[in-house]
XYZ file of N, CA, C and O in Angstrom:
564
model
N 63.659 26.542 4.998
C 63.854 27.796 4.240
C 62.421 28.313 4.139
O 61.625 27.715 3.816
N 62.428 29.776 4.246
C 61.129 30.494 4.270
C 60.825 30.764 2.624
O 61.487 31.703 2.349
N 60.011 29.987 2.154
C 59.738 30.259 0.665
C 59.139 31.665 0.312
O 58.960 32.013 -0.730
N 58.374 32.277 1.409
C 57.697 33.490 1.308
C 58.906 34.650 1.188
O 58.493 35.728 1.002
N 60.140 34.427 1.326
C 61.007 35.517 1.129
C 61.388 35.815 -0.310
O 62.107 36.695 -0.566
N 60.970 34.901 -1.094
C 61.184 35.178 -2.636
C 60.113 35.633 -3.403
O 59.934 35.246 -4.671
N 59.272 36.411 -2.848
C 58.058 37.098 -3.465
C 58.459 37.809 -4.796
O 57.571 37.978 -5.669
N 59.619 38.244 -4.703
C 60.063 38.953 -6.027
C 60.876 38.382 -7.143
O 61.251 38.742 -8.203
N 60.790 36.977 -6.894
C 61.367 36.065 -7.901
C 60.278 35.119 -8.605
O 59.205 34.978 -8.228
N 60.677 34.639 -9.715
C 59.876 33.790 -10.491
C 60.025 32.041 -10.148
O 61.091 31.895 -9.767
N 59.094 31.377 -10.525
C 59.401 29.896 -10.445
C 60.458 29.537 -11.302
O 61.305 28.645 -11.000
N 60.715 29.995 -12.496
C 61.651 29.814 -13.298
C 63.063 29.945 -12.672
O 64.041 29.158 -12.908
N 63.340 30.966 -11.966
C 64.417 31.463 -11.274
C 64.704 30.509 -10.021
O 65.805 30.172 -9.750
N 63.609 30.014 -9.328
C 63.690 29.419 -8.105
C 63.597 27.811 -8.288
O 64.270 27.005 -7.666
N 62.854 27.227 -9.289
C 62.413 25.889 -9.352
C 63.059 25.426 -10.732
O 62.689 25.272 -11.810
N 64.486 25.117 -10.445
C 65.436 24.741 -11.681
C 65.171 23.455 -12.084
O 64.990 22.486 -11.155
N 65.294 23.141 -13.248
C 65.790 23.964 -14.324
C 64.628 24.650 -15.004
O 63.429 24.308 -14.628
N 64.924 25.689 -15.693
C 63.867 26.534 -16.397
C 63.205 25.703 -17.258
O 63.827 24.707 -17.820
N 61.909 25.845 -17.415
C 61.244 25.327 -18.568
C 61.412 25.707 -19.840
O 61.477 27.045 -20.178
N 61.447 24.881 -20.847
C 61.403 25.331 -22.094
C 60.123 25.870 -22.593
O 59.174 25.458 -21.947
N 59.896 26.637 -23.643
C 58.637 27.217 -24.009
C 57.768 26.015 -24.384
O 58.294 24.880 -24.822
N 56.554 26.274 -24.149
C 55.715 25.185 -24.412
C 55.388 24.791 -25.852
O 55.721 25.505 -26.855
N 55.058 23.527 -26.251
C 55.103 23.222 -27.640
C 54.015 23.948 -28.357
O 53.014 24.293 -27.844
N 53.960 23.854 -29.668
C 53.139 24.838 -30.352
C 51.762 24.236 -30.336
O 50.804 25.089 -30.327
N 51.665 22.830 -30.072
C 50.254 22.327 -29.929
C 49.699 22.072 -28.479
O 48.818 21.454 -28.025
N 50.485 22.718 -27.423
C 50.345 22.740 -26.045
C 48.717 23.173 -25.880
O 48.299 24.011 -26.352
N 48.158 22.659 -24.689
C 46.813 23.098 -24.492
C 46.822 24.453 -23.722
O 47.970 24.927 -23.227
N 45.740 24.984 -23.613
C 45.686 26.315 -22.886
C 46.214 26.157 -21.695
O 46.754 27.226 -21.075
N 45.833 25.263 -20.880
C 46.208 24.995 -19.526
C 47.765 24.972 -19.362
O 48.507 25.446 -18.584
N 48.402 24.196 -20.252
C 49.876 24.098 -20.352
C 50.465 25.401 -20.584
O 51.595 25.826 -20.058
N 50.014 26.053 -21.573
C 50.550 27.554 -21.995
C 50.403 28.153 -20.706
O 51.324 29.225 -20.248
N 49.321 28.204 -20.034
C 48.908 29.033 -18.839
C 50.013 28.699 -17.602
O 50.630 29.693 -17.144
N 50.245 27.519 -17.292
C 51.329 27.130 -16.543
C 52.768 27.613 -16.894
O 53.488 27.962 -15.868
N 53.063 27.338 -17.967
C 54.298 27.867 -18.605
C 54.349 29.456 -18.402
O 55.426 29.950 -17.848
N 53.275 30.299 -18.703
C 53.464 31.546 -18.520
C 53.496 31.924 -17.121
O 54.192 32.749 -16.559
N 52.807 31.085 -16.108
C 52.919 31.572 -14.648
C 54.240 31.320 -14.030
O 54.645 31.805 -13.115
N 55.062 30.558 -14.715
C 56.445 30.202 -14.060
C 57.194 31.433 -14.441
O 58.241 31.520 -13.805
N 56.912 32.407 -15.318
C 57.597 33.615 -15.432
C 57.080 34.809 -14.716
O 57.407 35.894 -14.794
N 56.115 34.724 -13.888
C 55.516 35.750 -13.007
C 56.122 35.572 -11.609
O 56.418 34.605 -11.035
N 56.227 36.806 -11.049
C 56.901 36.809 -9.794
C 55.786 36.365 -8.752
O 54.711 36.592 -8.762
N 56.302 35.480 -7.877
C 55.524 34.879 -6.826
C 54.511 35.925 -6.062
O 53.449 35.446 -5.974
N 54.886 37.175 -5.770
C 54.266 38.011 -5.036
C 53.082 38.471 -5.786
O 52.080 39.273 -5.519
N 53.094 38.124 -7.235
C 51.948 38.513 -8.185
C 50.787 37.569 -8.300
O 49.849 37.874 -8.996
N 51.192 36.412 -7.908
C 50.031 35.114 -8.002
C 48.880 35.585 -7.227
O 48.930 36.035 -6.125
N 47.800 35.284 -8.052
C 46.367 35.502 -7.236
C 45.917 33.928 -6.983
O 46.635 33.021 -7.229
N 44.742 33.968 -6.251
C 44.269 32.614 -5.790
C 44.088 31.643 -7.105
O 44.391 30.391 -6.830
N 43.602 32.222 -8.139
C 43.269 31.271 -9.196
C 44.709 30.619 -9.810
O 44.807 29.465 -10.048
N 45.771 31.490 -9.829
C 47.073 31.006 -10.304
C 47.556 29.956 -9.377
O 48.094 28.987 -9.747
N 47.508 30.335 -8.099
C 48.001 29.189 -7.181
C 47.223 27.810 -7.268
O 47.640 26.691 -7.253
N 45.835 27.918 -7.461
C 45.008 26.631 -7.744
C 45.450 26.071 -8.886
O 45.651 24.711 -8.805
N 45.917 26.697 -9.943
C 46.234 26.099 -11.245
C 47.499 25.325 -10.898
O 47.785 24.057 -11.193
N 48.478 26.025 -10.278
C 49.790 25.481 -10.144
C 49.816 24.192 -9.257
O 50.616 23.304 -9.478
N 49.066 24.418 -8.109
C 48.970 23.378 -7.176
C 48.460 22.041 -7.836
O 48.756 20.940 -7.622
N 47.113 22.256 -8.624
C 46.517 21.268 -9.204
C 47.338 20.518 -10.245
O 47.246 19.366 -10.390
N 48.263 21.307 -10.705
C 49.103 20.643 -11.699
C 50.536 20.108 -11.273
O 51.432 19.702 -11.921
N 50.640 20.415 -9.900
C 51.870 19.881 -8.993
C 53.033 20.453 -9.445
O 54.150 19.908 -9.692
N 52.981 21.816 -9.697
C 54.097 22.691 -10.140
C 54.867 23.297 -9.018
O 54.056 24.173 -8.276
N 56.083 23.132 -8.715
C 56.739 23.890 -7.798
C 56.025 24.006 -6.479
O 56.005 25.125 -5.822
N 55.634 22.936 -5.856
C 54.815 23.098 -4.750
C 55.420 23.366 -3.448
O 54.756 24.203 -2.717
N 56.743 23.283 -3.236
C 57.421 24.009 -2.199
C 57.383 25.485 -2.194
O 57.519 26.100 -1.137
N 57.001 26.083 -3.288
C 57.006 27.428 -3.374
C 55.582 27.966 -3.384
O 55.305 29.014 -2.951
N 54.724 27.206 -4.073
C 53.309 27.758 -4.169
C 52.441 27.420 -2.978
O 51.362 28.036 -2.694
N 52.600 26.235 -2.506
C 51.775 25.816 -1.283
C 51.887 26.884 0.040
O 50.890 27.188 0.542
N 53.029 27.390 0.282
C 53.104 28.221 1.309
C 52.360 29.568 0.854
O 51.733 30.308 1.935
N 52.309 30.097 -0.228
C 51.592 31.069 -0.670
C 50.003 30.888 -0.622
O 49.228 31.650 -0.239
N 49.682 29.703 -0.847
C 48.223 29.322 -0.750
C 47.657 29.002 0.628
O 46.722 29.704 0.883
N 48.649 28.538 1.336
C 48.262 28.356 2.951
C 48.030 29.902 3.533
O 47.144 30.041 4.314
N 48.925 30.898 3.037
C 48.875 32.081 3.721
C 47.634 32.700 3.421
O 46.906 33.267 4.290
N 46.953 32.431 2.188
C 45.594 32.938 1.949
C 44.533 32.032 2.665
O 43.697 32.620 3.319
N 44.786 30.763 2.636
C 43.812 29.881 3.302
C 43.748 30.056 4.728
O 42.611 29.849 5.219
N 44.693 30.613 5.510
C 44.752 30.672 6.928
C 43.593 31.924 7.181
O 43.119 31.973 8.279
N 43.622 32.849 6.405
C 42.728 34.032 6.364
C 41.259 33.648 5.856
O 40.273 34.181 6.682
N 41.051 32.917 4.933
C 39.867 32.729 4.432
C 39.899 31.308 3.792
O 40.109 31.163 2.613
N 39.867 30.236 4.471
C 39.936 28.756 4.146
C 38.894 28.461 2.928
O 39.310 27.679 2.056
N 37.835 28.898 2.897
C 36.677 28.652 1.826
C 36.879 29.678 0.698
O 35.832 29.758 -0.144
N 37.994 30.236 0.511
C 38.193 31.136 -0.564
C 37.729 30.552 -2.061
O 37.874 29.474 -2.337
N 37.150 31.401 -2.826
C 36.713 30.960 -4.051
C 37.794 31.367 -5.201
O 37.810 32.646 -5.538
N 38.723 30.584 -5.550
C 39.870 31.071 -6.299
C 39.289 31.128 -7.848
O 39.733 31.888 -8.531
N 38.379 30.141 -8.145
C 38.176 30.052 -9.609
C 36.622 29.601 -9.856
O 35.890 30.259 -10.678
N 36.370 28.407 -9.118
C 35.218 27.761 -9.416
C 34.150 27.751 -8.356
O 32.881 27.783 -8.805
N 34.477 27.595 -7.177
C 33.557 27.538 -5.972
C 34.335 27.811 -4.746
O 35.512 27.564 -4.599
N 33.655 28.125 -3.656
C 34.204 28.515 -2.460
C 34.821 27.046 -1.873
O 34.225 26.063 -1.946
N 36.163 27.219 -1.576
C 37.025 26.125 -1.151
C 37.718 25.355 -2.177
O 38.449 24.278 -1.909
N 37.812 25.853 -3.463
C 38.422 25.154 -4.563
C 39.889 25.278 -4.224
O 40.626 24.199 -4.453
N 40.419 26.318 -3.743
C 41.851 26.405 -3.449
C 42.219 25.344 -2.394
O 43.277 24.845 -2.299
N 41.363 25.407 -1.256
C 41.596 24.449 -0.233
C 41.749 23.045 -0.637
O 42.606 22.301 -0.219
N 40.710 22.756 -1.346
C 40.570 21.319 -1.970
C 41.995 20.872 -2.862
O 42.446 19.981 -2.803
N 42.349 21.967 -3.616
C 43.566 21.704 -4.581
C 44.696 21.473 -3.494
O 45.467 20.746 -3.865
N 44.988 22.272 -2.463
C 45.927 22.182 -1.419
C 45.966 20.879 -0.764
O 47.035 20.237 -0.678
N 44.777 20.515 -0.290
C 44.828 19.149 0.214
C 45.169 17.779 -0.623
O 45.504 16.856 0.029
N 44.814 17.984 -1.958
C 45.138 16.906 -2.784
C 46.640 16.982 -3.138
O 46.986 15.994 -3.900
N 47.330 17.850 -2.732
C 48.960 17.944 -3.141
C 49.508 16.695 -2.527
O 48.899 16.232 -1.421
N 50.366 16.036 -2.991
C 50.885 14.811 -2.535
C 51.523 15.044 -1.184
O 52.160 16.223 -0.683
N 51.444 14.073 -0.356
C 52.094 13.921 1.057
C 53.352 14.370 1.036
O 53.842 14.895 2.050
N 54.183 13.929 0.018
C 55.570 14.451 -0.056
C 55.738 15.884 -0.047
O 56.840 16.286 0.598
N 54.956 16.472 -0.710
C 55.198 17.877 -0.660
C 54.903 18.733 0.700
O 55.617 19.591 1.094
N 53.634 18.058 1.213
C 53.461 18.587 2.657
C 54.412 18.188 3.536
O 54.681 18.994 4.655
N 55.178 17.121 3.472
C 56.304 16.551 4.384
C 57.345 17.782 4.568
O 57.981 17.762 5.677
N 57.617 18.418 3.455
C 58.488 19.385 3.385
C 58.178 20.711 4.119
O 58.936 21.651 4.470
N 56.820 20.688 4.581
C 56.215 22.047 4.951
C 55.598 21.866 6.338
O 54.262 21.942 6.338
N 56.163 21.113 7.358
C 55.413 20.404 8.450
C 54.631 21.628 9.190
O 53.439 21.381 9.574
N 55.147 22.870 9.337
C 54.515 23.712 10.172
C 53.232 24.314 9.448
O 52.090 24.561 9.986
N 53.335 24.489 8.178
C 52.211 24.821 7.366
C 51.188 23.728 7.251
O 50.019 24.079 7.220
N 51.535 22.495 7.244
C 50.584 21.430 7.427
C 49.810 21.446 8.649
O 48.553 21.378 8.540
N 50.570 21.694 9.615
C 49.794 21.646 10.926
C 48.752 22.870 11.071
O 47.590 22.794 11.478
N 49.274 24.101 10.458
C 48.328 25.130 10.591
C 47.241 25.054 9.684
O 46.119 25.417 9.981
N 47.360 24.490 8.357
C 46.227 24.235 7.659
C 45.336 23.152 8.286
O 44.191 23.317 8.218
N 45.952 22.227 8.896
C 44.879 21.207 9.476
C 44.145 21.575 10.683
O 43.072 21.453 10.721
N 44.710 22.534 11.301
C 44.044 23.188 12.492
C 42.978 24.131 11.926
O 41.637 24.029 12.327
N 43.137 24.797 10.706
C 41.986 25.571 10.271
C 40.968 24.897 9.688
O 39.777 24.932 9.946
N 41.319 23.595 9.124
C 40.327 22.721 8.605
C 39.463 22.199 9.639
O 38.223 22.082 9.528
N 40.212 21.676 10.743
C 39.315 21.122 11.976
C 38.287 22.154 12.572
O 37.498 21.765 13.283
N 38.529 23.512 12.233
C 37.618 24.523 12.919
C 36.463 25.025 11.929
O 35.792 25.742 12.343
N 36.463 24.469 10.612
C 35.441 24.773 9.909
C 34.152 24.328 10.342
O 33.900 23.261 10.580
N 33.132 25.122 10.078
C 31.750 24.757 10.550
C 31.433 23.543 9.445
O 31.623 23.529 8.467
N 30.548 22.603 10.148
C 30.206 21.441 9.467
C 29.279 21.756 8.112
O 29.375 21.163 7.260
N 28.533 22.998 8.397
C 27.648 23.497 7.227
C 28.472 23.851 5.981
O 28.191 23.644 4.802
N 29.645 24.564 6.433
C 30.462 25.074 5.361
C 31.029 23.881 4.578
O 31.138 23.812 3.399
N 31.599 22.757 5.330
C 32.134 21.665 4.781
C 31.345 20.938 3.902
O 31.473 20.443 2.843
N 29.961 20.853 4.351
C 28.894 20.125 3.694
C 28.449 20.757 2.383
O 28.152 20.196 1.403
N 28.860 22.034 2.241
C 28.640 22.795 0.868
C 29.557 22.598 -0.246
O 29.525 22.973 -1.300
N 30.865 21.812 0.273
C 31.855 21.702 -0.492
C 31.328 20.561 -1.940
O 30.359 19.754 -1.542
N 31.824 20.525 -2.938
C 31.340 19.568 -3.820
C 31.616 18.070 -3.266
O 32.384 18.035 -2.429
N 30.755 17.199 -3.982
C 30.838 15.884 -3.479
C 32.195 15.334 -3.271
O 33.064 15.464 -4.275
N 32.445 14.684 -2.211
C 33.787 14.094 -1.785
C 34.695 15.100 -1.151
O 35.794 14.714 -0.613
N 34.210 16.584 -1.196
C 35.117 17.437 -0.602
C 35.460 17.168 0.899
O 36.475 17.318 1.440
N 34.269 16.860 1.654
C 34.540 16.770 3.101
C 35.482 15.489 3.361
O 36.088 15.556 4.080
N 35.348 14.531 2.679
C 36.269 13.313 2.772
C 37.565 13.699 2.541
O 38.372 13.106 3.267
N 37.887 14.507 1.512
C 39.135 14.705 1.184
C 39.906 15.572 2.331
O 40.984 15.575 2.709
N 39.054 16.670 2.859
C 39.523 17.293 4.007
C 39.783 16.434 5.263
O 40.857 16.480 5.770
N 38.870 15.445 5.403
C 39.189 14.368 6.737
C 40.246 13.610 6.263
O 41.064 13.455 7.354
N 40.603 13.129 5.125
C 41.903 12.401 4.770
C 43.147 13.164 4.875
O 43.983 12.603 5.654
N 42.939 14.489 4.689
C 44.188 15.427 4.741
C 44.415 15.436 6.203
O 45.665 15.242 6.611
N 43.458 15.708 7.254
C 43.702 15.866 8.561
C 44.231 14.612 9.263
O 45.018 14.528 9.875
N 43.667 13.422 8.781
C 43.980 12.125 9.353
C 45.551 11.695 8.975
O 46.252 11.325 9.616
N 45.818 12.111 7.749
C 47.012 11.764 7.136
C 48.112 12.585 7.954
O 49.120 12.112 8.431
N 47.680 13.873 8.177
C 48.791 14.708 8.963
C 49.008 14.194 10.440
O 50.105 14.413 11.019
N 47.857 13.821 11.009
C 47.924 13.380 12.430
C 48.693 12.004 12.453
O 49.299 11.844 13.542
N 48.725 11.304 11.430
C 49.377 9.935 11.374
C 50.930 10.081 11.265
O 51.588 9.424 11.766
N 51.281 11.239 11.031
C 52.737 11.600 10.745
C 53.306 12.231 12.124
O 54.441 12.244 12.349
N 52.439 12.693 13.040
C 52.983 13.016 14.392
C 53.432 12.006 15.379
O 53.186 10.662 15.160
């Protein structure tokens, strides 16, 4: 299924069941995640995708959107630093990536072509996380 065909729909429409409203004492992050589930996929920005991926929300729908951006600009600064969206994506569970083998391959290819200097500029442990993602994907082949 091509999840990019649903850009005019929301996660609440696609990722059933719909979530109930957040609790009155919910954190700012949880209120934000709940609110994002009511936004059309085509309106998500890089920061929104980073949040949803980091919180492991509706990964079959948000990972393709993130990869689409990452293929053009792998070290995109979504919120905090260059590469934060990429690192959020590679931290997604292997089970989520197993549903998206073509995107997994394409992202792995992009990662392997990154200049060493760019990878070295990632926060501590970032280069290792990218290497683990590439190795994990190669072991599935």
